[in-house]
């Protein structure tokens, strides 16, 4: 918003209700039952000076949302694999969005109903190693009004037609995670998940301007479910003075939903789009494409020193992401990197923090995208938490606070990705808040006994026996779920009237079925007196019931002013829809048997009934032309009524009961009135609908005992660990040593060079025409993180290995010119050919793996030399400009023509440098480092076949780099076997520390690898006649398939004496790419065009390359133990990989007109792998390896469908082989845990 120019501001009013709690029953099966319920009533007005010059409310948004969720966590179950803990739950959500004013042009009234069921299973293999398996299935229904826009996305018409939509989705998600507790309170994790997401109402139904992000948004009702497939590695330290959480992830999206800028600018209405005058809003349309996200996230906190009654500390965060579509182009509006930090002070009751977050500018541009500047967000938070009192429901905590956001008053709304759910608003924000928490865990010194059972597994030792067995009783509170089917009726009387005079014109009606599935939750309380049971029950249900009647009034009756037969129709596209309903009922029954009950029930019912209709008729535009005019109307009514029914309920086992129930509901008469004033005869439709319902449902309840009872004296210990206690105590303090593993972050500046030789050639003949060159600065900011391991060879000599990954902003934009007389001789000097890196040559990211050798200048300072392998991704993108001698109709006309080119490749090289590192305090060190990097030569080919002389341009760049950076590291103790008692628990641990055992190679392991691969793609290109399939011409070429590779592996080893056997699987992401080019001479492939056009040759150009996207292997390993800490092994097995072939075949039709065939193919191929390696133990359970693998994926065949009328077809047969030399690191878990 423009601020002072329009006096724009936002007035927000939000009321939020939240209730959550848990109950821990006296049960031998259930640990805890949790519930959440809440509602939000949100309203905001966008106030400012409107087009009429009046300062007032211009737009209004209202959001009504309700949520209910309940879950049951069961007690641990002993299994052969370990202790198993299961949780199941269900959730229901409803959201209603209402808009008015200018907001109504963005999104009409829309609603979302969502119900889901989920599970979370934990399996503790050992005290320190566990897995998490979670799944979720949802049903999502969205109702709203979408706009129907012309294909060109510009007027006419001035306003899009509106159509009511009702869409349903069924997302399903699953996640699997492994966690390993490590020494020094660290936890390592590996995650695989597949998450499906339904589109939102805004993504489906948007059709207007949106002030907050400054966009004119066009929804897409054809959007599908978005699926994210993620692999993630994490490492976190959850206790101690220094804590951190680090993650690296790779996500492949199917049908990623994003907002694509169209290149058109608009004003506040669609009528202004593309007029060149109103340019306040960027027009965007919601689209879907497959995309790849990869990145890292790091957050840390460090408690420095005690100050007053609390602790003063600093924190920081760093994250970067690289987001591209599968063709290599960029996802729009994606800031590459964020870096932030702050200072805090915390005490028992106080928390104060101020932090600054810097987001770097976005320059990896998508289609129609523009660069955005970086921004800084300054935030402050002050809060106080006070214990108020104790009660039978637990203590009460009151938290009050003050939060300030964007204190620098920065406008960042167009500096973030459009896809974000929350668009950052311009303007600073200061909020005061207060919340009260009932049933919180009390402070230890104020806890009172006897009120509630503590959480199972917390506050060890918990030596509770199973609850005392009681005789079954129906008395007490209960909570449950139900599912059923409803067969209702909507009996409607409809009357069409003249909207001007109010005269009734035509009456009709119908009786329609109101059927659908229902599901919900219920809760109640029973009292029992002998065999008689009375109770009170309330339930809330989500409903899929709907009816779609249609009413027609003859044109002669309802639209005589049209002058011809123009009937008026009322189409209930979503009909009478029962969104949700609830009841509050009394129950009266009798216990037929001790475990069975029959009951009658009756009481109050209330439901949300929506009536949605398209009222259509013929009207006339300003020029007198007839056309159908539709008025979509949607009305939501909350109707009370009554209900009566009966049911049977029986005890299943323990405290679980099941029931079957019938209910009849009557909501009385629902009236509605709908008007279309734009038809030739303005029409009003009034409806009176009697809504009734017949429900049959089955349910399950968990009954809590009516009174809280005690437990017997301590007896049996729990069989699983105390989750709140750290697995180890604080490390024993030792003298400082440089030995051990470390992780850290760094930032710096780079001054690189790109020395480029450029050659312009005739694309048809291959003749070199002109050479140019330049030496350009490749400067920019770099930041990243590193990890490594040091060994102390003596009291002063330090050796180590270090790896780092950096994100870089380095780029350069040179331009090269070939004189027109040389490169465009048909036109001459007025038509030079220009090749410009106008979209940059850029070093996107790089990483190194280096050895370090240093000497301690003092016991706490070290100077070192370092050298090793470097790998980086270099992007080259730009435009080749030329001139065409004729226009599209063949008339002489010198016209500038441009062809874009894009290339990104991963290059290997080397790095060398030196540094100085001092010990700062505790386990924290700082460093200053210089590195020289050499990535060798990077070759890129581009062409412009539209130039008067088809031109090919080859760029050959030598890329080097000089880096100066500063960093900070946290060093972990090299050996973590001996620890003091646990400090996070007030009682003894149930397990002793692990017994130290001799090292063995046997057991499972998990790790990662990086490498550089030199592969081959031997490709036969066959040109054939598309009519009879006769082969015309064939070529063969062998191309390097080089690039960097990174991945993860897991396996298991067995030992027999000095022999080792094992199995290993790995999954790798590859940056290997090869360029494929083949030419069929015109005399062979297009003899009829020789002499008709200059060069009728057919050119197959894989400008996007042939790429090995990913590969995986499953191999056996057989080795021998050279020393107790080293093995040599051979390995072999099956391999599978995905090969992408993409490019363009430039051909002709029979008349000599250019016809291009797009090549885009993904093939998953199986093959074999064989190789060998050496692996050595580093320290503890960590090992490192060097390994060679040969891969053969066989022949990959690509046969693109030829373009219509093309004179040739093309096929590619590529033999893919690969040679990998990689290094890796593994963590080996104990084959069997041995406890003292």
C-alpha angles and dihedrals in degrees: 000000000000097000112201094023094061099016087235120183139150127235110201129192119180132169118187128189120192131174125176135159147141139231125208107203129202091254136135091213110033122064101183141349114211130190138185128189130170150147136206127204107191127179131169134174122205103215126193148106109310131205088274090060093245120131106227147099109325101172138011130201124190125185122188113185134171130183136184125181135170133178139178123214115199127214118262116283121208112233133170088258097047143278113337123204120184132191127187128183149159133219136194126194134180126184128181120188118195124184137184139175115018089345089067089068090058100047130356122212108309136175136195126200118189133177125176145172125208145174135203119196125188122194117189105202090178136351089275106028124066143151134220123208118183134173137180136186123190139187112210127184123183125189123189149115120279128195123238106217130187115258092249090054091226130094143307108108099046092214128034119242113250126228129185113234135192113191132180131201136181109203118187124191137182134182135187124191135178120203129191124188110223132190120283092038093292126146124199120200141185121197135192118180144161113205124186121198130190117223117261126241091255092052091050104037110024113130111160151034122317116200097195098067094020095241139129101224128207115191126212117221089190093068116131132210113293115228125198120194109194137185114188137178119197141182124186139170110211103183140032132060092297117049129175143169118206128180137176118192144178120199127185112197124204110202094359108196115226141149113256118204109228097203090247124118123210144185123225094296135048090242088071097052113122096000092121092230106073106055105153096113132051109226112231134175126202110246141168132227136153109264141180124220122186129167150116136253128201129180127171143176128198124192103212114177140345112260120187106314095338146047127271116210146156131231139188146183137203131180138162134184135190111202122185138157117244092263090060097256119129129264104238125250098013114146104214101215144013127195126184147150145170149177128254143183121204133182134166094285104013137069124180125175139166121185142171124213121194119196115197120231119272113241106150093099128208127202111309088357126141130206117263127205125244120254142202125226118197115196135181132189132185121177139165127200120197130186107230112181145320124250142163086275094053130263125320121232122197117201122190127176153153122235125191120190131185091007090172089062094233122174104224104153093115095041097073135070114277090227095068115115092222118045112208108244124219116246134054120278129206119185134181116205141181131185136175123213119201121196095024122157106270126235109267094243092051101041115125123205130233101036104094144354114261120239112281112255095019128107095021138243094056103170098175118151122217113289119273112271113246132188112265115264132176089217120108142050123310140186130197155145133250141192129190151132130264129207107192138164134227110195106189134189110195128191128189113209139179102262092209102046098024090230115152110240109173138005128204139148147177145200111231134185115248099198133157149114122289134194135173151128133273138192133184150145130245132203120198128204110176107304093341121097126190127177152153122242135182127188139177122205137193111217137202094191118134143151128203112200123172126208126193128195114197114250093235089060105035103026110028091144090069090073094221138055101299110153122197115233131197107201113188093205091176095015125191102342124188099212097181141333139192138195138203109201143169118231127206121181150141132241103243088185128359088266100036134066136183118200146173121220139189142158147105125345129190128183143179109233120186123198115195123179140169106216105198135182143143120279138160131250126223091279093051096254115146121235142155112268119196127196111197112203130180124186127184119200129184105214127189121212142143138269138199133178149123141240152178123238128185136182111249103183137321108347094333120111133180129209143189115206141181122203132182115202131190120191095178121223123339116201127200138177125199128180136195107189096176099069117101087258107032107237135202122195118201122190134190112193128185108210120201132163140200114199132190115182142164122216146177127216136191111213119209119210112263095237134032110250133193132248130240123254120294114289128135119041121227116266097224137053129277102258094204096055121081113246091238137026125244114300116260110257113250137175115281116274131174090218120107143050123309141181130197151149133247143187133190150131130276130207107191138164135226111195105190131190112197125197124191113203140176102261093209102046098025091230117153111240111172139359129209137163147178144188111226135184115249100197133159150113122294132193135169147124137269140198132189151146130244130203124198105223090181139343090289108019118087125186125181151149125237136184127191139179121206135190113214137197095194115136145147134197113205124169128209126200130204112196115248093236089062105034099028104029092158088067104021134206096348088067111058120168116236127195110194132181085213090149091048141250099249140181098220098183141335139191137194138203109201143168118231128207118183148156129225107243087189127358088268103038130064136189118199148176121222138188140157148107124342129192129182143169114239119193122200117186133159148108136284109211122201142151130253116212093212137038125237090280094053096254118141108264130139102231127176111236127187132198120191122219132195132186133166125176139168112239129194123215141137139275134204134173149117140249150181123232127186130190106246105183139315106351093332123114133177129209144192114204141180122202134181115205128192118189096177120221126342116198124199129178126203133171143192111204091176094068115104086253107033104244132207119193124197120197118197111186129184106207122199132163141202115201132189114182142161124215147173126222135194112212120206122211110271094227122033103179100111120058138166119243117292113277097194095070131062094213140047119287117249092227131050123228114281116278109247110245134185114273116267132179091217120108142049124313140185130197152133139252140200127191149148118248131205108198137163135230110195103190132189112199114199122195114199142177107263092212104053101010094239113161110242105177140352135197133187127207136170117212133185113253098199133161149109123290132197131178151132134259139191132188150147130243131205124195129213108175107300092343123096127199125180150150125234135184126191139182120203137188112215134203094189115136137168131192116230123196129169133170130202109201115243092236089063105034100030109019091153090061097052105119091011095080129016098251121005093183117136113230123199106198120179095197091165090048136221108286137190098220099185141334139192135196136200109200144168119231127208119182149151129236107243093181129353088268102039137057136183118207147174120221139190142158147112125333132194129186144167117238121195121201116188135165145093135280108213108208143141142242123235091275094053097256114144113259119183127201116205115221116205119150137155117196126183108208133186123215141135140280132205135172147109143244152177123242129189136185114248106184136320108346095335121114133178129206143191113208140178121204132181115205127194116186095175123223123340114203122203120184110175117200106255120244114257113278093008113152093218142037124211133210131183126206111187126185106209121203130161140197115202129189109182142167124213146175126218137191112213119208121212113268089222126010111234116201128190 
